[in-house]
CSV table of C-alpha atoms in Angstrom, one decimal:
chain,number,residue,atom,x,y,z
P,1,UNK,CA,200.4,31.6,43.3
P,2,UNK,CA,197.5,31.7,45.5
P,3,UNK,CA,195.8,28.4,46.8
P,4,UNK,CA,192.3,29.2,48.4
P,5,UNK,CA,191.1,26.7,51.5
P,6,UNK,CA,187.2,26.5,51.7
P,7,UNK,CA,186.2,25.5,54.8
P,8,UNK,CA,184.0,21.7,54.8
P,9,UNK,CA,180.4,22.6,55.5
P,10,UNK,CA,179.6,21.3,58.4
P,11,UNK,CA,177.3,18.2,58.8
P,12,UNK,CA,174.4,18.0,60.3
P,13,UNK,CA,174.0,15.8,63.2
P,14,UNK,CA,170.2,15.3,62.5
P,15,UNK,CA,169.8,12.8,59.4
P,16,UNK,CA,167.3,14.6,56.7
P,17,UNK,CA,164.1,12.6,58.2
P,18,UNK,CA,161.6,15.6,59.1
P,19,UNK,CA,160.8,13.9,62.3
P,20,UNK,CA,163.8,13.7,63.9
P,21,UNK,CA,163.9,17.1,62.7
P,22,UNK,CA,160.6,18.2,64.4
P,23,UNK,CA,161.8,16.0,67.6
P,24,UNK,CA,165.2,18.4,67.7
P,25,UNK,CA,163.0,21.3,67.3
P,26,UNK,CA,161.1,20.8,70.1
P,27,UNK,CA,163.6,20.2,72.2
P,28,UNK,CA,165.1,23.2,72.0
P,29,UNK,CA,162.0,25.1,72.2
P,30,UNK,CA,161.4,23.9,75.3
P,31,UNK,CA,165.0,24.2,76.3
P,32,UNK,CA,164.5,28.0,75.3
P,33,UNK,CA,161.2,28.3,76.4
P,34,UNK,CA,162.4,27.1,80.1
P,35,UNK,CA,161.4,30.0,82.6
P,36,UNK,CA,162.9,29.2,85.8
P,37,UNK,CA,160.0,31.7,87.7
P,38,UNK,CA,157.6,28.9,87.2
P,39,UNK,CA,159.2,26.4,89.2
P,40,UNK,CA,159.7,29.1,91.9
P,41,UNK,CA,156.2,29.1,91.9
P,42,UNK,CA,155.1,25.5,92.3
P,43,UNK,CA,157.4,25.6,95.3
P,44,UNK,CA,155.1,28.0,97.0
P,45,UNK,CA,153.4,27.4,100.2
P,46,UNK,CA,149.5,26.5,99.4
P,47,UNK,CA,147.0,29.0,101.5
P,48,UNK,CA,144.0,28.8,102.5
P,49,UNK,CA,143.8,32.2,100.7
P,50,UNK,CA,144.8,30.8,97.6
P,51,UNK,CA,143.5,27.0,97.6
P,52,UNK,CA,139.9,28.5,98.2
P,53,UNK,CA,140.2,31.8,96.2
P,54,UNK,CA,140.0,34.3,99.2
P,55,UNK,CA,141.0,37.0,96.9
P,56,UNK,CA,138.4,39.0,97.6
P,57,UNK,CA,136.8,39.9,93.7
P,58,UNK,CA,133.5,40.5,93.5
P,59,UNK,CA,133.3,37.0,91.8
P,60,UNK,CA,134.3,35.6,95.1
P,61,UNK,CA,131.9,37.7,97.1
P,62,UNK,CA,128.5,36.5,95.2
P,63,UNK,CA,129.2,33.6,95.5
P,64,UNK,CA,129.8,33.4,99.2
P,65,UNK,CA,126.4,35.4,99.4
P,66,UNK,CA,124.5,33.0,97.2
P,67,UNK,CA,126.2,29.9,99.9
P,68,UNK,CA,125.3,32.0,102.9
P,69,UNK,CA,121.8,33.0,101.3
P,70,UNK,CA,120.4,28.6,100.2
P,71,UNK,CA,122.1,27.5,104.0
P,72,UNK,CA,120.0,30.4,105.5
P,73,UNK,CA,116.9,29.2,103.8
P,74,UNK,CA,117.9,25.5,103.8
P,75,UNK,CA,117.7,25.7,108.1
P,76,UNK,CA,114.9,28.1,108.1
P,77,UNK,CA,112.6,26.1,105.7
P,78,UNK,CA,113.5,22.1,107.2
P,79,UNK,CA,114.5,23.1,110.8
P,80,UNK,CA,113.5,26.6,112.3
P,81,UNK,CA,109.8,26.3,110.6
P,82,UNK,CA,109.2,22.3,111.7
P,83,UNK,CA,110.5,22.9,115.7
P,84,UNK,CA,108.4,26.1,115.8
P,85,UNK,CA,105.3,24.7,114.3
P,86,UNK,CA,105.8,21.7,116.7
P,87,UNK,CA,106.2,23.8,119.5
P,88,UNK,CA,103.4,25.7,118.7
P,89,UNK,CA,101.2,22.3,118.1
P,90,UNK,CA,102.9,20.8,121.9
P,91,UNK,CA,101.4,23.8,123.5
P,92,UNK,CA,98.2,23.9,122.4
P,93,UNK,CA,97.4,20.0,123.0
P,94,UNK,CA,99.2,20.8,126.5
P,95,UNK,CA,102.1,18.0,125.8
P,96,UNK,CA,104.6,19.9,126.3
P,97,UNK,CA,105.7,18.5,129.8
P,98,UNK,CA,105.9,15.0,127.7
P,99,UNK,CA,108.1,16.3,125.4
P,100,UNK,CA,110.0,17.5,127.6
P,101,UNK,CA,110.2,14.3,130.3
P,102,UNK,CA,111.8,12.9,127.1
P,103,UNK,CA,115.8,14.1,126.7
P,104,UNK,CA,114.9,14.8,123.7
P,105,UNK,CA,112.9,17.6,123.4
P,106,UNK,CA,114.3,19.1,120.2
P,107,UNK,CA,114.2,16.2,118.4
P,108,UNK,CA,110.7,14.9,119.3
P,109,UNK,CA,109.4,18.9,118.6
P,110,UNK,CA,110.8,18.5,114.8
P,111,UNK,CA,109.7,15.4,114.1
P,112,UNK,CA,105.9,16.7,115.8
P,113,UNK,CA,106.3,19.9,113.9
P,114,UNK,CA,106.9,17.7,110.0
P,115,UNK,CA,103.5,16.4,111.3
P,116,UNK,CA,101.7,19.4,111.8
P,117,UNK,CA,103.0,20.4,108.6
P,118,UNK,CA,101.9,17.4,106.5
P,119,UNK,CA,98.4,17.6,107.9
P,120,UNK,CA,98.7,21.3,106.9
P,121,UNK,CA,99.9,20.3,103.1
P,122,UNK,CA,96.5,17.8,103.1
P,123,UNK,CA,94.0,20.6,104.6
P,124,UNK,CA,95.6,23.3,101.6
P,125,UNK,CA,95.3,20.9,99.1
P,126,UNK,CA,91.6,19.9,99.7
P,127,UNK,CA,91.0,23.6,99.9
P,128,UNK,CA,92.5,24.3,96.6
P,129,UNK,CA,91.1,21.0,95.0
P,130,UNK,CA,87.4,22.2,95.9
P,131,UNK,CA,88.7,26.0,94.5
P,132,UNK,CA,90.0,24.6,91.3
P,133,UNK,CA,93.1,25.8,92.3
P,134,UNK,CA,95.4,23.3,89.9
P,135,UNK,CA,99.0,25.0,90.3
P,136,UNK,CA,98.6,25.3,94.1
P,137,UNK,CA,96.9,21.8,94.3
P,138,UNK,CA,100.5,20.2,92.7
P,139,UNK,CA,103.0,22.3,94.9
P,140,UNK,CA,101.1,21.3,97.9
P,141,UNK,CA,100.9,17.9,97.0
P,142,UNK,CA,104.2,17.5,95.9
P,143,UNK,CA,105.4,19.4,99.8
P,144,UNK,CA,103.3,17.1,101.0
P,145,UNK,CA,105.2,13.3,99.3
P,146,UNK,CA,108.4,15.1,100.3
P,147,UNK,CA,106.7,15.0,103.9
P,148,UNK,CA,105.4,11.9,104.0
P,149,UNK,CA,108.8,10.2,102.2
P,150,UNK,CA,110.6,11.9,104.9
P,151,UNK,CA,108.4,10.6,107.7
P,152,UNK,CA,107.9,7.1,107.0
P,153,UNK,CA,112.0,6.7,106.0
P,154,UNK,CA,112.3,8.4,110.2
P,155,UNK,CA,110.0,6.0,111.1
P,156,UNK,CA,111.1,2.8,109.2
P,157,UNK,CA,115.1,3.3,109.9
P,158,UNK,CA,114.7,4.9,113.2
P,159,UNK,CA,111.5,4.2,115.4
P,160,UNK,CA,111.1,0.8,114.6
P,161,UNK,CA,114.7,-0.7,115.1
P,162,UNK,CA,114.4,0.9,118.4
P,163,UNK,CA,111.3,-0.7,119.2
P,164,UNK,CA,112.8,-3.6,118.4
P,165,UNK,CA,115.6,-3.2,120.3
P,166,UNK,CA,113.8,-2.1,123.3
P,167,UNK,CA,111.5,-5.1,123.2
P,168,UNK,CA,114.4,-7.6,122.8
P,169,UNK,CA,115.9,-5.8,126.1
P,170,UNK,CA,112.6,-5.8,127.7
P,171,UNK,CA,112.6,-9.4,126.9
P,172,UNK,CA,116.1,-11.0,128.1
P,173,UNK,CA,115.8,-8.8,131.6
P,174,UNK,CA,115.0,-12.4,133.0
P,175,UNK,CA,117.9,-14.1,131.6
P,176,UNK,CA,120.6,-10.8,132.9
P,177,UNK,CA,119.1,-10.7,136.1
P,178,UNK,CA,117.9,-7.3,135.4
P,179,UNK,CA,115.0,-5.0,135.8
P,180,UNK,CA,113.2,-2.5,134.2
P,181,UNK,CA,114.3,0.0,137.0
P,182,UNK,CA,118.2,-0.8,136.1
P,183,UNK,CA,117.2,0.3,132.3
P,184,UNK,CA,115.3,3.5,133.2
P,185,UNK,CA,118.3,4.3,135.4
P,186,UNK,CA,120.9,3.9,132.8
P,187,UNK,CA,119.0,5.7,130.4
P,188,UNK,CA,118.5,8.6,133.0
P,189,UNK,CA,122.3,8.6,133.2
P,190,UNK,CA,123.1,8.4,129.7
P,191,UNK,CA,120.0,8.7,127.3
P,192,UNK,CA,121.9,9.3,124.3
P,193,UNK,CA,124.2,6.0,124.7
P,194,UNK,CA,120.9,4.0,125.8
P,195,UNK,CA,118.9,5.3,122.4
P,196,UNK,CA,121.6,4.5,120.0
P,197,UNK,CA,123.0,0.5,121.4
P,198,UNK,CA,118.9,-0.2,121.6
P,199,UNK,CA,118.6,1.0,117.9
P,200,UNK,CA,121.9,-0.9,117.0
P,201,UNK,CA,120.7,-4.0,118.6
P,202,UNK,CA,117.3,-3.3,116.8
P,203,UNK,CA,119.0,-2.6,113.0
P,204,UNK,CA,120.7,-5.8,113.5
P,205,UNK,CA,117.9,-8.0,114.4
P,206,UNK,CA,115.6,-6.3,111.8
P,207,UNK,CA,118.6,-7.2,109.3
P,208,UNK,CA,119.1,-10.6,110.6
P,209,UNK,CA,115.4,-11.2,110.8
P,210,UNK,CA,115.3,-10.4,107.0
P,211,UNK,CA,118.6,-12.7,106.0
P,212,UNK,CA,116.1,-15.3,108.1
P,213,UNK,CA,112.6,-14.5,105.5
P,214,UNK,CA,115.1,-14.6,102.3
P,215,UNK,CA,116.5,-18.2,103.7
P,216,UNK,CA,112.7,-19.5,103.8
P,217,UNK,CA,111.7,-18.3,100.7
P,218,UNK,CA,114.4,-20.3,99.2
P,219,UNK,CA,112.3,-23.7,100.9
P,220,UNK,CA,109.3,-22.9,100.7
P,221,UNK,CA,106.5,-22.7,98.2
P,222,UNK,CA,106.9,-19.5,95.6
P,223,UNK,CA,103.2,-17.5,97.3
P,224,UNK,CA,103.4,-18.8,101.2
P,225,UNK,CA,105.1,-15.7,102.5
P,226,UNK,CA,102.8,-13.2,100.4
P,227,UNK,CA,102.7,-10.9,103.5
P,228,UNK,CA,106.2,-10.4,103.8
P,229,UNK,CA,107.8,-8.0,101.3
P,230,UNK,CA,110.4,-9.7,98.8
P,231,UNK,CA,113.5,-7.5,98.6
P,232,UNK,CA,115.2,-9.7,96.3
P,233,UNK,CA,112.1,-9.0,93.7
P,234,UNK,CA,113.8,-6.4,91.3
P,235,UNK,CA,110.7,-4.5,91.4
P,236,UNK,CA,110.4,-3.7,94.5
P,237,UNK,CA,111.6,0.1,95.2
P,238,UNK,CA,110.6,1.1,98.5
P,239,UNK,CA,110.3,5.2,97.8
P,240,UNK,CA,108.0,4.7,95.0
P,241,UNK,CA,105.7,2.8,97.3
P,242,UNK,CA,106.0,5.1,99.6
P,243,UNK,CA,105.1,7.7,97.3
P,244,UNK,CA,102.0,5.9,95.7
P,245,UNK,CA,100.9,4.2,98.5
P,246,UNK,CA,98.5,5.8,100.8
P,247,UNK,CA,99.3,6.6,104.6
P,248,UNK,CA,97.1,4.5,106.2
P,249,UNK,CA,98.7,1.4,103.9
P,250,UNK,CA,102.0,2.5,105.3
P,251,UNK,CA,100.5,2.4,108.9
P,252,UNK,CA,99.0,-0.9,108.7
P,253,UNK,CA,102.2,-2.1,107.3
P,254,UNK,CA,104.0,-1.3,109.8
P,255,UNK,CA,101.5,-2.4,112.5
P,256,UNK,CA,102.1,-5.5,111.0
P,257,UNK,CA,105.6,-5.7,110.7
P,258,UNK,CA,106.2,-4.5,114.2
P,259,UNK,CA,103.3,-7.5,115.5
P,260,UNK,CA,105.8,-9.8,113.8
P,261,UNK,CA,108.9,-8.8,115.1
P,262,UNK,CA,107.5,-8.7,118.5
P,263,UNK,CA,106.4,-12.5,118.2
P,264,UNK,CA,109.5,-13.3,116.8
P,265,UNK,CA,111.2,-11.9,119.8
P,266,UNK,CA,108.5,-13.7,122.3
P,267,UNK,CA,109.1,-17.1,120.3
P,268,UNK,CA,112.4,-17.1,120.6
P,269,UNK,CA,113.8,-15.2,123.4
P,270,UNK,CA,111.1,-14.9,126.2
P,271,UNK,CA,109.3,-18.3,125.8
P,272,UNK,CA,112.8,-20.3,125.8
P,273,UNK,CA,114.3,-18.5,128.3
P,274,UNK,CA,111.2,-19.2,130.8
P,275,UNK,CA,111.0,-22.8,130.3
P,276,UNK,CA,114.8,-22.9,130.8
P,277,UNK,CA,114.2,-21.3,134.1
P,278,UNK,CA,111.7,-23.9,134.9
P,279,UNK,CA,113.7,-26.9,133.9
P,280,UNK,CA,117.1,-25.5,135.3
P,281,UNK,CA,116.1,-23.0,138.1
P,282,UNK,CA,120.0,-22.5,138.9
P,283,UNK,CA,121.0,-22.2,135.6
P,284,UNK,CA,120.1,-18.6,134.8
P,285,UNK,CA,120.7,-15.3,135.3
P,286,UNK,CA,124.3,-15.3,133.2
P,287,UNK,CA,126.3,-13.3,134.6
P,288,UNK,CA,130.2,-12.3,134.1
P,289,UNK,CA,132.7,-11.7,136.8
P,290,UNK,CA,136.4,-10.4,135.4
P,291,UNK,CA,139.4,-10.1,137.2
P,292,UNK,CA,140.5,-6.8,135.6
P,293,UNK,CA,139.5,-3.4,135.5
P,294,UNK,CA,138.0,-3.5,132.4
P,295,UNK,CA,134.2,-3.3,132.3
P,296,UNK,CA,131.7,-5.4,130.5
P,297,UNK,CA,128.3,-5.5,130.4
P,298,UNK,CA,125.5,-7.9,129.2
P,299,UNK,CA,124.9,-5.2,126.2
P,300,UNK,CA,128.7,-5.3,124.9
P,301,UNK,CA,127.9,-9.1,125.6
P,302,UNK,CA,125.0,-8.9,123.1
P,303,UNK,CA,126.9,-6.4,120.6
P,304,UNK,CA,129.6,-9.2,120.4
P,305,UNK,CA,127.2,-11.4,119.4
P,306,UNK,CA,125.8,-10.0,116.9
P,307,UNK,CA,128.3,-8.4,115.5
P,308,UNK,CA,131.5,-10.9,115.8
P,309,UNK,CA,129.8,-14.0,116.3
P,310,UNK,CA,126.7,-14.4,113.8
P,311,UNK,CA,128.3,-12.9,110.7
P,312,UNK,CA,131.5,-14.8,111.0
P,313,UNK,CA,129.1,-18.2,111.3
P,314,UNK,CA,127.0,-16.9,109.0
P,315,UNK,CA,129.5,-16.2,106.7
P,316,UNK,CA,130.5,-19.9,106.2
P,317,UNK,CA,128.8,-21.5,103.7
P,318,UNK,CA,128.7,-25.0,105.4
P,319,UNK,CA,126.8,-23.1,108.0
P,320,UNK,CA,124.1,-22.2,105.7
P,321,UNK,CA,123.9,-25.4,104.0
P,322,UNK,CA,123.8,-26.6,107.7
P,323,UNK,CA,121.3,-23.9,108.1
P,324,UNK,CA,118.7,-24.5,105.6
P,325,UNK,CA,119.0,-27.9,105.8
P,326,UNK,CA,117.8,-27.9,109.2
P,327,UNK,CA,114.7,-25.1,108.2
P,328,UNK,CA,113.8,-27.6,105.5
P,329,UNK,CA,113.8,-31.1,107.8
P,330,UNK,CA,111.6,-28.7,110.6
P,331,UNK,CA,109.8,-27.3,108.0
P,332,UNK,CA,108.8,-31.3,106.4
P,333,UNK,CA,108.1,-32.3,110.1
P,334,UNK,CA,105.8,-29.8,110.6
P,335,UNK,CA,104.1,-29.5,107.5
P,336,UNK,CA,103.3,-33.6,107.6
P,337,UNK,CA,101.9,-33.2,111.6
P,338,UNK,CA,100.0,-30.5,110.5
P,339,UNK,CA,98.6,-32.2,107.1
P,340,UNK,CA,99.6,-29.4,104.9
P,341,UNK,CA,102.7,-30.1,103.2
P,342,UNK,CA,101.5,-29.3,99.7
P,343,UNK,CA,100.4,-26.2,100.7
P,344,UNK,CA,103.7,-25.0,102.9
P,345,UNK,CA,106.4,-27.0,100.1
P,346,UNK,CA,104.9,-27.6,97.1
P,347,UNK,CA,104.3,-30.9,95.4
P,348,UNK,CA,107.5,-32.5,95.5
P,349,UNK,CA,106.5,-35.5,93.5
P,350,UNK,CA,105.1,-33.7,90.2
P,351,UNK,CA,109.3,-32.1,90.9
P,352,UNK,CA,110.5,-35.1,91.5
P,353,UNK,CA,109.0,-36.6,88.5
P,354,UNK,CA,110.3,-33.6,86.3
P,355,UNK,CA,113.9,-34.1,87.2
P,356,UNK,CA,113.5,-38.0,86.6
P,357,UNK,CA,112.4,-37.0,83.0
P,358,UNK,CA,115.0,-34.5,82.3
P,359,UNK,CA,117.5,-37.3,83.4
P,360,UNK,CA,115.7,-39.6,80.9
P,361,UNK,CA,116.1,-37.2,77.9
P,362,UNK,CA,119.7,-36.3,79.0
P,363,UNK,CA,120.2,-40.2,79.0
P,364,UNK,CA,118.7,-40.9,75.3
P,365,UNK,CA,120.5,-38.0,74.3
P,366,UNK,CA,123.8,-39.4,74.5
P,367,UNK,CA,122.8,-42.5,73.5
P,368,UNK,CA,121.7,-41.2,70.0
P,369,UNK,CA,125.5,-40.1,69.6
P,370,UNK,CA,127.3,-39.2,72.8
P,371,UNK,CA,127.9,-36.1,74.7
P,372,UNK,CA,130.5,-35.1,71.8
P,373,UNK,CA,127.5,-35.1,68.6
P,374,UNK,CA,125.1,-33.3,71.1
P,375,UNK,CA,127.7,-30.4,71.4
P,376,UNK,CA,128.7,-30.7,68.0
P,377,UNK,CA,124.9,-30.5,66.6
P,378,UNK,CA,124.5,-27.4,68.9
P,379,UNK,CA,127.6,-25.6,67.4
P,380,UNK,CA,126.1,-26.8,63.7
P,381,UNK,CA,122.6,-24.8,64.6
P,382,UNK,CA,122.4,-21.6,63.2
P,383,UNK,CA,120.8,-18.9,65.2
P,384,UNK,CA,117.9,-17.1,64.1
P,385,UNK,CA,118.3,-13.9,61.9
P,386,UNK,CA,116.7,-11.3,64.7
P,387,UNK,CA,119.6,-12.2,66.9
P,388,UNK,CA,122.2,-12.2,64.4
P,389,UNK,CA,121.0,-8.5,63.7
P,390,UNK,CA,120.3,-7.8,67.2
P,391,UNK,CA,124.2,-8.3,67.9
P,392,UNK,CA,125.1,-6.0,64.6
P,393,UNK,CA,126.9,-9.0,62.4
């Protein structure tokens, strides 16, 4: 008698579910599917060769033409072109020697040669304007706002803060005990260094100057400073005036704005600082002696000033309550000596008044039913239909 044994089938250690199934599965594929090449790879040193495809296809070729090719054309069309016109235009009005007597010849030639070029861009576009000449009349007037935007941005960020900061140098010689020839001789030694802590000093008063308008718009009446631009007015873009506005606008604008800043500067740094020299003669120049080696001047003076001092006190907001209370008691005093206090703050009264009858209404409002019933009668109100749609319910 034979017995026969059949072996158990084995059991599967996965349960039927079909996604643990599909989980094992994919396991082992990528278990099987493991190369060990491609981590070999990834431990490769990065080249220069490889990270900016220096493989030298003919892919990688045009397109190192086509960057050499628009940088070529970029310097030749907004730098070569300008400092050659402008050099050209310096030697036949004979200012070359000026330009020169400058340090900064190459600069000042540009900037004279994106002139030339502008007035260029308006004599072409009269010419095709009379010719009927419509396609040529838009690409030269179109050269010619790029131009202009170009100039007035130089002029605005650049020349002007360095006026300024000039000026305010120019200005507090009396209270450093320091002369114009000390200034021309530093500036001979180091005219780059002179040029950029003038235009520092400059940037920051121009900022600090406009902090100061913003301030006074918040006291006085909406319409006094109509003169001054509003930069908190979320329609003000300064390119698009730049680009609808005429030049001459833009010149007498800044005519204007530099006439302010300069009497701002005489008000308050020139003027006190001579009758403070005539009540205290021995109180002035302020100077600095140090012990150490270290050397500091009346500019990193003024740079501390403005830059550690006033923003850290400005920063405070007791200081600006402190601040624009003190503009707005000046502001009274003055406006009552000079009889024009409705004019410079606005009829307080008729404000007064409106506040006292908003407190009445607020007052008759909770005695109808309390603070609770008014909040309760607002919850109960149902909003119109157009915004119910408008939010999509």
């Amino acid at each position: 008698m034979k017995f026969i044994i059949s072996e158990p089938e084995p059991v599967p250690l996965v349960a039927d579910n079909p996604e643990f199934q599909e989980d094992g599965d994919l396991n082992g594929n990528e278990e099987n599917n493991w190369i060990p090449m491609e981590w070999d790879r990834a431990a490769e040193e990065i080249t220069w060769e490889r990270l900016l495809g220096l493989d030298g296809s003919l892919k990688f070729i045009e397109h190192v033409f086509w960057v050499i090719s628009l940088n070529t054309l970029f310097i030749i069309i907004f730098a070569y072109s300008p400092y050659h016109m402008g050099l050209w235009t310096l030697n036949i009005t004979n200012l070359k020697h000026y330009a020169s007597a400058s340090h900064f010849e190459g600069l000042l030639t540009t900037l004279i040669g994106y002139c030339s070029v502008g007035c260029f861009f308006i004599f072409f576009h009269r010419i095709a304007d009379f010719l009927g000449f419509q396609k040529a009349k838009r690409l030269l007037a179109l050269g010619y706002i790029v131009v202009k935007v170009s100039m007035l941005s130089v002029v605005e960020i650049g020349v002007l803060p360095l006026v300024c900061g000039w000026w305010l140098d120019i200005c507090s010689l009396a209270m450093f005990d320091a002369t114009l020839k000390d200034r021309e001789t530093s500036f001979v030694a180091a005219p780059g260094t002179s040029i950029f802590i003038h235009w520092l000093i400059g940037m920051v008063y121009v900022y600090y100057f406009a902090s100061f308008v913003l301030l006074l718009r918040e006291i006085l009446r909406p319409g006094v400073l109509w003169f001054l631009r509003n930069f908190n007015d979320p329609d003000f873009s300064p390119i698009q005036e730049m680009i609808h506005s005429p030049i001459l606008e833009h010149i007498r604008k800044l005519l204007i704005s530099a006439v302010i800043f300069g009497s701002a500067v005489l008000m308050m740094l020139w003027l006190p600082i001579r009758i403070l020299k005539w009540l205290l003669p021995n109180f002035l120049p302020y100077t600095v002696y140090l012990n150490n080696e270290a050397q500091v001047n009346e500019l990193s003076l003024e740079l501390m000033l403005l830059q550690v001092i006033l923003p850290a006190l400005l920063e405070q907001s007791h200081t600006r309550i402190w601040l624009k209370g003190l503009l707005r008691n000046w502001c009274r005093a003055i406006s009552w000596l000079l009889g024009i206090h409705s004019y410079l703050l606005g009829d307080t009264d008729s404000s007064d008044n409106r506040e006292q009858n908003d407190q009445d209404d607020v007052d008759a409002n909770q005695q109808d039913g309390g603070l609770g019933a008014a909040h309760q009668a607002l919850f109960m109100m149902e909003p119109p239909s157009g915004e119910l749609r408008k939010e999509g319910f």
